[in-house]
Tab-separated table of C-alpha atoms in Angstrom:
chain	number	residue	atom	x	y	z
A	245	MET	CA	61.320	48.090	114.351
A	246	LYS	CA	64.317	49.512	112.544
A	247	LYS	CA	62.241	52.415	111.211
A	248	THR	CA	60.846	53.066	114.681
A	249	THR	CA	64.342	53.129	116.136
A	250	GLN	CA	65.527	55.502	113.421
A	251	ALA	CA	62.550	57.756	114.029
A	252	SER	CA	63.195	57.820	117.759
A	253	VAL	CA	66.827	58.822	117.141
A	254	LEU	CA	66.127	61.342	114.408
A	255	ALA	CA	63.230	63.086	116.153
A	256	PRO	CA	65.354	64.680	118.902
A	257	LEU	CA	68.001	65.628	116.326
A	258	ALA	CA	65.339	67.287	114.202
A	259	MET	CA	64.083	69.210	117.234
A	260	VAL	CA	67.647	70.378	118.040
A	261	ALA	CA	68.229	71.394	114.406
A	262	ALA	CA	64.960	73.324	114.358
A	263	ALA	CA	65.766	75.046	117.612
A	264	SER	CA	69.451	75.719	116.839
A	265	PRO	CA	69.013	79.093	115.046
A	266	ALA	CA	66.969	80.473	117.935
A	267	LEU	CA	69.361	78.919	120.446
A	268	ALA	CA	72.372	80.364	118.639
A	269	GLN	CA	70.708	83.763	118.527
A	270	SER	CA	69.909	83.718	122.235
A	271	ILE	CA	73.489	82.646	123.066
A	272	ASP	CA	74.810	85.370	120.757
A	273	GLU	CA	72.635	87.992	122.477
A	274	ARG	CA	73.677	86.752	125.910
A	275	VAL	CA	77.383	86.933	125.002
A	276	ASN	CA	76.815	90.445	123.651
A	277	GLU	CA	75.075	91.486	126.846
A	278	ILE	CA	77.724	90.066	129.199
A	279	PHE	CA	80.608	91.395	127.165
A	280	ALA	CA	79.127	94.879	126.768
A	281	SER	CA	78.470	95.239	130.494
A	282	SER	CA	81.936	94.011	131.523
A	283	THR	CA	84.153	95.655	128.901
A	284	GLY	CA	82.202	98.757	127.890
A	285	TRP	CA	84.269	100.914	130.247
A	286	PHE	CA	87.500	99.881	128.485
A	287	VAL	CA	86.093	100.583	125.011
A	288	ASN	CA	84.795	103.969	126.170
A	289	LEU	CA	88.152	104.775	127.777
A	290	ILE	CA	90.168	104.078	124.609
A	291	PHE	CA	87.818	105.765	122.131
A	292	SER	CA	86.487	108.589	124.314
A	293	PRO	CA	86.694	112.061	122.707
A	294	PHE	CA	88.174	115.197	124.173
A	295	PRO	CA	85.518	117.101	126.190
A	296	GLY	CA	83.243	119.147	123.957
A	297	THR	CA	84.511	117.535	120.742
A	298	SER	CA	84.106	114.317	118.768
A	299	PHE	CA	87.893	113.876	118.393
A	300	PRO	CA	89.055	110.640	120.083
A	301	TRP	CA	92.119	111.155	122.257
A	302	ILE	CA	93.682	107.943	120.917
A	303	VAL	CA	93.757	109.419	117.385
A	304	ALA	CA	95.450	112.556	118.749
A	305	TRP	CA	97.934	110.287	120.556
A	306	LEU	CA	98.862	108.645	117.223
A	307	VAL	CA	98.944	111.880	115.199
A	308	VAL	CA	101.055	113.761	117.755
A	309	ALA	CA	103.550	110.864	117.866
A	310	ALA	CA	103.754	110.818	114.054
A	311	THR	CA	104.410	114.576	114.068
A	312	VAL	CA	107.131	114.234	116.713
A	313	PHE	CA	108.923	111.477	114.784
A	314	THR	CA	108.595	113.404	111.501
A	315	VAL	CA	110.322	116.439	113.030
A	316	TYR	CA	112.863	114.457	115.112
A	317	PHE	CA	114.109	112.445	112.118
A	318	GLY	CA	114.108	115.432	109.748
A	319	LEU	CA	111.316	114.413	107.349
A	320	ILE	CA	112.870	110.964	106.950
A	321	GLN	CA	109.843	109.679	105.018
A	322	PHE	CA	110.709	111.998	102.115
A	323	ARG	CA	114.507	111.889	102.364
A	324	ALA	CA	114.677	108.085	102.420
A	325	PHE	CA	111.908	107.300	99.923
A	326	PRO	CA	114.186	106.505	96.908
A	327	HIS	CA	116.492	104.347	99.053
A	328	SER	CA	113.438	102.515	100.438
A	329	ILE	CA	112.422	101.530	96.903
A	330	ALA	CA	115.960	100.264	96.210
A	331	LEU	CA	115.870	98.126	99.365
A	332	VAL	CA	112.517	96.566	98.434
A	333	ARG	CA	113.932	95.733	94.999
A	334	GLY	CA	116.684	93.810	96.803
A	335	ASP	CA	119.551	96.032	95.627
A	336	TYR	CA	121.244	95.915	99.033
A	337	SER	CA	120.126	92.459	100.201
A	338	ASP	CA	122.763	89.990	101.407
A	339	PRO	CA	121.240	86.461	101.224
A	340	ASN	CA	123.549	85.371	104.069
A	341	ASP	CA	122.094	87.805	106.613
A	342	ALA	CA	120.086	86.444	109.565
A	343	GLY	CA	116.306	86.472	109.211
A	344	GLU	CA	113.441	84.548	107.617
A	345	VAL	CA	112.068	86.716	104.798
A	346	SER	CA	113.135	89.304	102.215
A	347	HIS	CA	112.450	93.046	102.490
A	348	PHE	CA	109.635	92.672	99.957
A	349	GLN	CA	108.059	89.721	101.785
A	350	ALA	CA	108.207	91.556	105.121
A	351	LEU	CA	106.540	94.596	103.543
A	352	ALA	CA	103.863	92.413	101.897
A	353	THR	CA	103.132	90.597	105.177
A	354	ALA	CA	102.796	93.849	107.123
A	355	LEU	CA	100.704	95.443	104.360
A	356	SER	CA	98.347	92.472	104.364
A	357	GLY	CA	97.634	93.220	108.013
A	358	THR	CA	96.691	96.849	107.335
A	359	VAL	CA	95.266	96.954	103.797
A	360	GLY	CA	91.709	95.798	104.264
A	361	LEU	CA	88.179	96.885	105.003
A	362	GLY	CA	89.402	100.220	106.345
A	363	ASN	CA	90.447	101.125	102.815
A	364	ILE	CA	87.035	100.181	101.394
A	365	ALA	CA	84.403	100.845	104.051
A	366	GLY	CA	86.341	103.154	106.383
A	367	VAL	CA	87.181	105.721	103.728
A	368	ALA	CA	83.542	105.808	102.628
A	369	VAL	CA	82.519	106.573	106.207
A	370	ALA	CA	85.121	109.368	106.439
A	371	VAL	CA	84.066	111.001	103.170
A	372	GLY	CA	80.365	110.478	103.915
A	373	ILE	CA	80.682	112.354	107.219
A	374	GLY	CA	83.636	114.696	106.691
A	375	GLY	CA	83.160	115.327	102.976
A	376	PRO	CA	85.900	115.369	100.309
A	377	GLY	CA	88.078	117.487	102.617
A	378	ALA	CA	88.571	114.489	104.898
A	379	THR	CA	90.731	113.008	102.101
A	380	PHE	CA	93.325	115.794	102.468
A	381	TRP	CA	93.741	115.212	106.209
A	382	MET	CA	93.788	111.468	105.633
A	383	ILE	CA	96.715	111.854	103.192
A	384	LEU	CA	98.564	114.196	105.585
A	385	ALA	CA	98.152	111.786	108.505
A	386	GLY	CA	99.320	108.923	106.273
A	387	LEU	CA	102.456	110.825	105.263
A	388	MET	CA	103.298	111.617	108.878
A	389	GLY	CA	102.521	108.046	109.956
A	390	MET	CA	105.399	106.904	107.731
A	391	ALA	CA	107.806	108.279	110.374
A	392	SER	CA	106.094	106.249	113.128
A	393	LYS	CA	106.463	103.038	111.109
A	394	PHE	CA	110.113	103.865	110.428
A	395	THR	CA	110.799	104.228	114.163
A	396	GLU	CA	109.028	101.099	115.424
A	397	CYS	CA	110.243	98.765	112.670
A	398	THR	CA	113.885	99.812	113.091
A	399	LEU	CA	113.628	98.963	116.787
A	400	GLY	CA	111.840	95.704	115.956
A	401	VAL	CA	114.846	94.431	113.999
A	402	LYS	CA	117.469	95.824	116.384
A	403	TYR	CA	116.106	94.047	119.465
A	404	ARG	CA	114.745	90.849	117.904
A	405	ASN	CA	115.599	87.336	119.132
A	406	GLU	CA	117.410	85.144	116.598
A	407	TYR	CA	117.242	81.379	117.198
A	408	GLU	CA	119.528	78.533	116.100
A	409	ASP	CA	116.909	77.092	113.722
A	410	GLY	CA	116.894	80.360	111.775
A	411	THR	CA	113.547	81.623	113.107
A	412	VAL	CA	113.141	85.091	114.557
A	413	SER	CA	110.878	86.750	117.152
A	414	GLY	CA	110.625	90.509	117.360
A	415	GLY	CA	108.305	93.414	117.944
A	416	PRO	CA	107.447	95.933	120.670
A	417	MET	CA	107.473	93.318	123.447
A	418	TYR	CA	111.163	92.681	122.725
A	419	TYR	CA	112.351	96.277	122.286
A	420	LEU	CA	110.355	97.391	125.324
A	421	THR	CA	112.183	94.752	127.369
A	422	LYS	CA	115.705	94.874	125.894
A	423	GLY	CA	115.763	98.543	124.909
A	424	PHE	CA	114.581	99.752	128.314
A	425	ASP	CA	117.120	97.489	130.046
A	426	GLU	CA	119.883	98.830	127.803
A	427	ARG	CA	119.036	102.411	128.731
A	428	GLY	CA	118.471	101.597	132.392
A	429	ILE	CA	114.791	102.532	132.260
A	430	PRO	CA	112.474	100.543	134.594
A	431	ALA	CA	109.057	98.996	133.795
A	432	GLY	CA	109.987	97.768	130.304
A	433	ARG	CA	108.907	94.209	131.140
A	434	ILE	CA	105.531	95.402	132.477
A	435	LEU	CA	104.873	97.401	129.303
A	436	ALA	CA	105.900	94.403	127.172
A	437	VAL	CA	103.465	92.082	128.964
A	438	LEU	CA	100.653	94.638	128.613
A	439	PHE	CA	101.392	95.024	124.905
A	440	SER	CA	101.374	91.237	124.406
A	441	ILE	CA	98.001	90.823	126.136
A	442	PHE	CA	96.443	93.589	124.038
A	443	CYS	CA	98.019	92.120	120.885
A	444	ILE	CA	96.525	88.658	121.492
A	445	LEU	CA	93.075	90.127	122.153
A	446	GLY	CA	93.320	92.329	119.064
A	447	ALA	CA	94.507	89.406	116.923
A	448	LEU	CA	91.561	87.213	117.929
A	449	GLY	CA	89.030	90.006	117.483
A	450	GLY	CA	89.734	92.808	115.014
A	451	GLY	CA	92.398	90.808	113.179
A	452	ASN	CA	90.270	87.669	112.992
A	453	MET	CA	86.578	87.562	113.998
A	454	PHE	CA	85.749	90.940	112.436
A	455	GLN	CA	87.451	89.963	109.168
A	456	ALA	CA	85.604	86.623	108.972
A	457	ASN	CA	82.312	88.316	109.835
A	458	GLN	CA	82.631	90.986	107.141
A	459	ALA	CA	83.808	88.490	104.521
A	460	HIS	CA	80.729	86.358	105.180
A	461	ALA	CA	78.491	89.437	104.959
A	462	GLN	CA	79.973	90.389	101.580
A	463	ILE	CA	79.656	86.831	100.219
A	464	THR	CA	75.986	86.569	101.255
A	465	ASN	CA	75.394	89.956	99.633
A	466	VAL	CA	76.348	88.350	96.313
A	467	VAL	CA	75.168	84.729	96.583
A	468	GLY	CA	72.339	85.005	99.132
A	469	GLU	CA	71.961	83.997	102.783
A	470	TYR	CA	73.470	80.816	104.216
A	471	PRO	CA	74.884	79.854	107.662
A	472	GLY	CA	78.000	81.760	108.686
A	473	TRP	CA	79.719	78.719	110.149
A	474	ILE	CA	80.162	77.344	106.630
A	475	THR	CA	82.207	80.398	105.640
A	476	GLY	CA	84.009	80.141	108.966
A	477	LEU	CA	85.020	76.508	108.451
A	478	VAL	CA	86.282	77.156	104.918
A	479	PHE	CA	88.299	80.186	106.040
A	480	ALA	CA	89.599	78.371	109.124
A	481	GLY	CA	90.812	75.444	107.026
A	482	ILE	CA	92.636	77.665	104.527
A	483	VAL	CA	94.071	79.935	107.241
A	484	PHE	CA	95.340	76.948	109.255
A	485	ALA	CA	96.939	75.403	106.160
A	486	VAL	CA	98.902	78.630	105.641
A	487	ILE	CA	99.846	79.566	109.216
A	488	VAL	CA	100.882	76.054	110.285
A	489	GLY	CA	103.901	76.497	108.000
A	490	GLY	CA	105.130	79.527	109.940
A	491	LEU	CA	106.149	82.971	108.713
A	492	LYS	CA	107.878	81.720	105.558
A	493	SER	CA	104.608	80.098	104.485
A	494	ILE	CA	102.675	83.287	105.344
A	495	ALA	CA	105.211	85.412	103.438
A	496	ARG	CA	104.971	83.216	100.330
A	497	VAL	CA	101.191	83.735	100.291
A	498	THR	CA	101.165	87.445	101.107
A	499	GLU	CA	103.823	88.336	98.526
A	500	LYS	CA	101.413	87.005	95.884
A	501	VAL	CA	98.024	87.959	97.354
A	502	VAL	CA	98.834	91.530	98.460
A	503	PRO	CA	100.193	92.814	95.119
A	504	PHE	CA	97.336	91.068	93.270
A	505	MET	CA	94.550	92.507	95.424
A	506	GLY	CA	96.187	95.943	95.589
A	507	ILE	CA	96.707	96.151	91.827
A	508	LEU	CA	93.187	94.791	91.128
A	509	TYR	CA	91.633	97.467	93.337
A	510	VAL	CA	93.828	100.395	92.255
A	511	VAL	CA	93.614	99.604	88.518
A	512	THR	CA	89.805	99.423	88.693
A	513	ALA	CA	89.773	102.760	90.530
A	514	LEU	CA	92.161	104.336	87.995
A	515	ILE	CA	89.986	103.194	85.074
A	516	ILE	CA	86.922	104.846	86.645
A	517	ILE	CA	88.898	108.015	87.400
A	518	LEU	CA	90.236	108.187	83.819
A	519	MET	CA	86.721	107.555	82.451
A	520	ASN	CA	85.772	110.743	84.296
A	521	ALA	CA	88.984	112.621	83.462
A	522	ASP	CA	87.101	115.899	83.037
A	523	LYS	CA	86.143	115.783	86.742
A	524	ILE	CA	89.609	115.074	88.209
A	525	GLY	CA	90.498	118.768	88.613
A	526	TRP	CA	87.106	119.466	90.175
A	527	ALA	CA	87.496	116.518	92.579
A	528	PHE	CA	90.884	117.719	93.837
A	529	GLY	CA	89.389	121.210	94.163
A	530	GLN	CA	86.667	119.729	96.385
A	531	ILE	CA	89.309	117.934	98.470
A	532	PHE	CA	91.451	121.049	99.070
A	533	GLU	CA	88.534	123.448	99.550
A	534	GLY	CA	86.750	121.014	101.833
A	535	ALA	CA	89.894	120.510	103.914
A	536	PHE	CA	89.928	124.144	105.036
A	537	THR	CA	86.320	125.307	104.688
A	538	GLY	CA	84.303	122.146	105.289
A	539	LEU	CA	81.992	122.929	102.332
A	540	GLY	CA	79.072	122.786	104.746
A	541	VAL	CA	79.644	119.144	105.692
A	542	ALA	CA	78.818	117.640	109.077
A	543	GLY	CA	81.127	119.300	111.591
A	544	GLY	CA	82.561	121.707	108.981
A	545	PHE	CA	86.348	122.089	108.786
A	546	VAL	CA	86.881	120.335	112.136
A	547	GLY	CA	84.631	117.470	111.054
A	548	ALA	CA	86.692	116.960	107.885
A	549	LEU	CA	89.943	117.036	109.877
A	550	ILE	CA	88.694	114.596	112.519
A	551	GLN	CA	87.385	112.084	109.985
A	552	GLY	CA	90.547	112.225	107.868
A	553	PHE	CA	92.929	111.762	110.793
A	554	LYS	CA	90.748	109.084	112.367
A	555	ARG	CA	90.508	107.027	109.185
A	556	ALA	CA	94.241	107.225	108.463
A	557	ALA	CA	95.094	106.137	112.009
A	558	PHE	CA	92.622	103.249	111.915
A	559	SER	CA	93.720	102.140	108.447
A	560	ASN	CA	97.531	102.110	108.478
A	561	GLU	CA	98.031	101.390	112.227
A	562	ALA	CA	101.220	103.491	112.300
A	563	GLY	CA	102.327	103.597	115.926
A	564	VAL	CA	100.284	100.557	116.956
A	565	GLY	CA	103.380	98.342	116.815
A	566	SER	CA	101.809	95.404	114.979
A	567	ALA	CA	103.824	95.836	111.777
A	568	ALA	CA	107.096	95.840	113.732
A	569	ILE	CA	106.427	92.160	114.516
A	570	ALA	CA	106.334	91.216	110.809
A	571	HIS	CA	109.215	93.470	109.791
A	572	SER	CA	111.421	92.042	112.575
A	573	ALA	CA	111.822	88.768	110.663
A	574	VAL	CA	113.555	90.351	107.661
A	575	ARG	CA	116.937	89.134	106.423
A	576	THR	CA	119.299	91.995	107.262
A	577	LYS	CA	122.122	92.947	109.596
A	578	GLU	CA	121.183	96.648	109.393
A	579	PRO	CA	118.065	97.392	111.496
A	580	ILE	CA	117.600	100.802	109.889
A	581	THR	CA	117.051	99.248	106.439
A	582	GLU	CA	113.753	97.752	107.561
A	583	GLY	CA	112.782	101.108	108.992
A	584	PHE	CA	113.239	102.527	105.497
A	585	VAL	CA	111.210	99.719	103.916
A	586	SER	CA	108.376	99.984	106.451
A	587	LEU	CA	107.776	103.678	105.824
A	588	LEU	CA	106.402	102.689	102.404
A	589	GLU	CA	103.535	100.912	104.148
A	590	PRO	CA	101.401	103.933	105.211
A	591	PHE	CA	102.154	105.498	101.821
A	592	ILE	CA	100.712	102.512	99.928
A	593	ASP	CA	97.866	101.897	102.386
A	594	THR	CA	96.678	105.443	103.029
A	595	VAL	CA	98.147	107.837	100.474
A	596	VAL	CA	97.512	105.553	97.473
A	597	ILE	CA	94.703	103.056	98.182
A	598	CYS	CA	92.561	105.160	100.545
A	599	THR	CA	92.866	108.193	98.232
A	600	MET	CA	91.754	106.092	95.263
A	601	THR	CA	88.609	105.028	97.120
A	602	ALA	CA	87.821	108.627	98.080
A	603	LEU	CA	88.365	109.921	94.520
A	604	VAL	CA	86.032	107.314	93.012
A	605	ILE	CA	83.282	108.197	95.525
A	606	ILE	CA	83.668	111.931	94.786
A	607	ILE	CA	84.047	111.691	90.992
A	608	THR	CA	81.083	109.331	90.483
A	609	GLY	CA	78.817	111.863	92.205
A	610	GLN	CA	77.670	109.709	95.125
A	611	LEU	CA	77.521	112.726	97.470
A	612	VAL	CA	74.429	114.896	96.974
A	613	SER	CA	74.993	118.661	96.689
A	614	ASP	CA	72.798	121.711	96.114
A	615	PRO	CA	73.050	122.587	92.382
A	616	ASN	CA	72.674	126.295	93.173
A	617	THR	CA	75.190	126.720	95.993
A	618	GLY	CA	77.428	123.703	95.445
A	619	MET	CA	77.181	122.906	99.160
A	620	TYR	CA	76.661	119.323	100.252
A	621	LEU	CA	73.260	118.422	101.661
A	622	LEU	CA	73.138	116.746	105.043
A	623	ASN	CA	70.811	113.950	106.136
A	624	GLU	CA	67.876	114.610	108.463
A	625	GLY	CA	69.967	114.245	111.599
A	626	GLY	CA	72.709	116.482	110.186
A	627	THR	CA	75.283	113.783	110.955
A	628	ALA	CA	76.359	112.864	107.418
A	629	ILE	CA	76.138	113.931	103.779
A	630	GLN	CA	73.202	112.670	101.744
A	631	THR	CA	74.187	110.005	99.213
A	632	VAL	CA	72.443	109.089	95.967
A	633	ASP	CA	70.903	105.862	97.274
A	634	GLY	CA	71.276	106.501	100.992
A	635	ASN	CA	74.335	104.250	101.141
A	636	SER	CA	77.176	104.410	103.639
A	637	GLY	CA	80.307	102.393	104.413
A	638	VAL	CA	81.118	99.497	102.098
A	639	ALA	CA	77.757	99.895	100.318
A	640	LEU	CA	78.738	103.462	99.327
A	641	THR	CA	82.069	102.272	97.897
A	642	SER	CA	80.300	99.434	96.078
A	643	ALA	CA	77.730	101.852	94.610
A	644	ALA	CA	80.483	104.226	93.459
A	645	PHE	CA	82.420	101.534	91.626
A	646	SER	CA	79.265	99.811	90.331
A	647	SER	CA	78.045	103.082	88.801
A	648	ALA	CA	80.792	102.598	86.213
A	649	PHE	CA	80.975	98.801	86.208
A	650	GLY	CA	77.821	96.892	87.144
A	651	TRP	CA	79.910	93.789	87.776
A	652	PHE	CA	82.096	95.520	90.372
A	653	GLN	CA	80.097	94.068	93.276
A	654	TYR	CA	81.689	90.728	92.381
A	655	VAL	CA	85.183	92.245	92.207
A	656	LEU	CA	84.540	93.948	95.538
A	657	ALA	CA	83.427	90.652	97.047
A	658	ILE	CA	86.694	89.061	95.889
A	659	ALA	CA	88.671	92.035	97.213
A	660	VAL	CA	86.959	91.864	100.625
A	661	ILE	CA	87.589	88.103	100.833
A	662	LEU	CA	91.275	88.553	99.920
A	663	PHE	CA	91.662	91.535	102.274
A	664	ALA	CA	90.023	89.572	105.098
A	665	PHE	CA	92.101	86.453	104.437
A	666	SER	CA	95.415	88.299	104.240
A	667	THR	CA	94.611	90.325	107.371
A	668	MET	CA	93.794	87.130	109.282
A	669	ILE	CA	97.012	85.332	108.391
A	670	SER	CA	99.114	88.396	109.258
A	671	TRP	CA	97.383	88.948	112.590
A	672	SER	CA	97.737	85.256	113.380
A	673	TYR	CA	101.497	85.829	113.256
A	674	TYR	CA	101.267	88.979	115.415
A	675	GLY	CA	99.156	87.143	117.995
A	676	LEU	CA	101.463	84.126	117.884
A	677	LYS	CA	104.568	86.188	118.643
A	678	ALA	CA	102.793	87.882	121.558
A	679	TRP	CA	101.666	84.425	122.760
A	680	THR	CA	105.185	82.943	122.628
A	681	PHE	CA	106.587	86.015	124.392
A	682	LEU	CA	104.215	85.361	127.297
A	683	PHE	CA	104.305	81.556	127.363
A	684	GLY	CA	107.641	80.683	125.742
A	685	GLU	CA	108.782	79.331	122.386
A	686	GLY	CA	107.988	75.783	121.289
A	687	GLN	CA	106.060	73.940	118.591
A	688	THR	CA	103.335	72.672	120.941
A	689	LYS	CA	102.649	76.170	122.311
A	690	GLU	CA	102.526	77.548	118.780
A	691	ILE	CA	100.055	74.888	117.599
A	692	ILE	CA	97.784	75.597	120.599
A	693	PHE	CA	97.560	79.279	119.622
A	694	LYS	CA	97.020	78.490	115.922
A	695	VAL	CA	94.131	76.129	116.748
A	696	ILE	CA	92.566	78.711	119.075
A	697	PHE	CA	92.933	81.330	116.330
A	698	CYS	CA	91.147	79.128	113.772
A	699	ILE	CA	88.302	78.373	116.210
A	700	PHE	CA	87.768	82.128	116.511
A	701	VAL	CA	87.577	82.352	112.696
A	702	VAL	CA	84.467	80.125	112.789
A	703	ILE	CA	82.981	82.034	115.741
A	704	GLY	CA	83.523	85.363	113.972
A	705	ALA	CA	81.825	84.259	110.755
A	706	ALA	CA	78.871	82.644	112.545
A	707	ALA	CA	78.133	85.194	115.276
A	708	ASN	CA	77.245	88.857	115.469
A	709	LEU	CA	79.364	89.741	118.458
A	710	GLY	CA	79.340	93.552	118.280
A	711	PRO	CA	80.746	94.335	121.740
A	712	VAL	CA	83.428	91.639	121.351
A	713	ILE	CA	84.644	93.336	118.173
A	714	ASP	CA	84.481	96.773	119.840
A	715	PHE	CA	86.608	95.445	122.686
A	716	SER	CA	89.201	93.890	120.377
A	717	ASP	CA	89.439	97.140	118.357
A	718	ALA	CA	90.028	98.974	121.617
A	719	ALA	CA	92.730	96.397	122.468
A	720	ILE	CA	94.499	97.108	119.149
A	721	PHE	CA	94.638	100.821	119.926
A	722	ALA	CA	95.638	100.134	123.528
A	723	MET	CA	98.712	98.537	121.908
A	724	ALA	CA	99.508	102.010	120.538
A	725	VAL	CA	99.380	103.590	123.999
A	726	VAL	CA	102.029	101.175	125.290
A	727	ASN	CA	104.087	101.125	122.075
A	728	ILE	CA	104.393	104.900	121.633
A	729	ILE	CA	105.529	105.363	125.236
A	730	GLY	CA	108.358	102.978	124.353
A	731	LEU	CA	109.135	104.769	121.069
A	732	TYR	CA	109.568	108.124	122.833
A	733	PHE	CA	112.168	106.620	125.186
A	734	LEU	CA	113.985	104.667	122.457
A	735	MET	CA	113.980	107.094	119.512
A	736	PRO	CA	117.548	108.341	120.302
A	737	ILE	CA	118.738	104.782	119.584
A	738	VAL	CA	117.015	104.895	116.185
A	739	LYS	CA	118.679	108.248	115.441
A	740	ALA	CA	122.118	106.797	116.236
A	741	GLU	CA	121.401	103.842	113.885
A	742	LEU	CA	120.221	106.253	111.177
A	743	ASN	CA	123.282	108.520	111.365
A	744	SER	CA	125.662	105.538	111.332
A	745	TYR	CA	123.985	103.932	108.319
A	746	LEU	CA	123.737	107.130	106.260
A	747	SER	CA	127.405	107.984	106.849
A	748	ARG	CA	128.486	104.487	105.742
A	749	LEU	CA	126.160	104.634	102.737
A	750	LYS	CA	127.652	108.003	101.740
A	751	SER	CA	131.243	106.756	102.141
A	752	GLY	CA	130.559	103.719	99.954
A	753	GLU	CA	131.064	101.203	102.764
A	754	ILE	CA	127.490	99.994	102.174
A	755	ARG	CA	127.256	98.885	98.547
A	756	LYS	CA	124.692	97.283	96.300
A	757	TYR	CA	124.705	93.492	95.946
A	758	THR	CA	122.981	93.544	92.568
């Protein structure tokens, strides 16, 4: 009787288990279908190109803003670079200043939100389509983006909220509200609410589900197929354990993880580059020649420019406003100091790490060229350069590194996991601050968001929600539309802060603490 009872209970469970993959797939497809039909217009609006070109207007929006800030602040990214290094070292840090984290921790937290799959897969896409020349434009856009970060992160600290328990809330939603009120400009509150909504959507999607999804894909590439929800649950548990402790807990993790993963990746790249030292001059020649001639790549010179600018904008997020949220929590009484520190972020992310990826791909000969003319050969559709094994994206980067070190696929898997993890914990903080701006501060409200965030980690790893990810990416760049409008109105305030600080630094009023 007992066996019969067990059989009667287990039979339906077995049927559900057998049907669950198909059921999950059909639900996944249905979600894709509904989401694509209802949000496709928004995605198309944000990423639509200028008529007759393939250049997305949102990339132009970011690049133009970076150019404006570079000129307006007199090439601040180059003038302030040495002082930025001194600030990160803690030379001018007063431990009694208000805030939650050090300059270095704030930089590490913000970097962990930007250094990620864009540096590995995104660069490979740019070089695969735009050729080596895309690297030049990527570096240029990264250098100019330093001025955008400087502007938004200065404002983030200046207009932050400081609470009695020592915690801090800052970011575009606060400087759009307070800064606009201070200057008597209307609609600041409306822009702040819009930014917060886009930030929450972006945090749950591009800053969460996409990261979990790609981490699972990379793990299965090494160990073989298994259900995504397992990866999701493991990630969700670790992420929750970190973010439940607040920003100080996040900062303690990122200040260790970010330098480790960055050094691991860059050192491996440098070893491969030095192993092919005789090709370094040739590689840079390809980059500079390709930047202005196109070397016959898809789209020619314009194609190289578009891919370079696009990849830099998507990688370092300068002008998006997300990093200003992390930098706002720094311990300082001088808002401009965090502006100086933040300008290092696009330099590390784009100028250093992205360039390393591009150089390894070029030097290891992954791009196929005509031995007689030296011109790159395009694929059948003429949309990209032929590669040795037909790889693109993260597979192209993996093949480039593995050509020198067969074991690099395992290092890359670790790097992707660390990049994904660090991006998730940083974006959880960005989303949380947008959430508390909309719904108010309080431990219960914070826990609700953190639980929701971790549920989306599992969903992201288990599902293949393409349109959902597209929508959340669009939401992240919609943040830039709102944020940059605010930066244009508030940049005179940043200039006043800059002039005041530099004059006091020159007079000796601002001195080193160490």
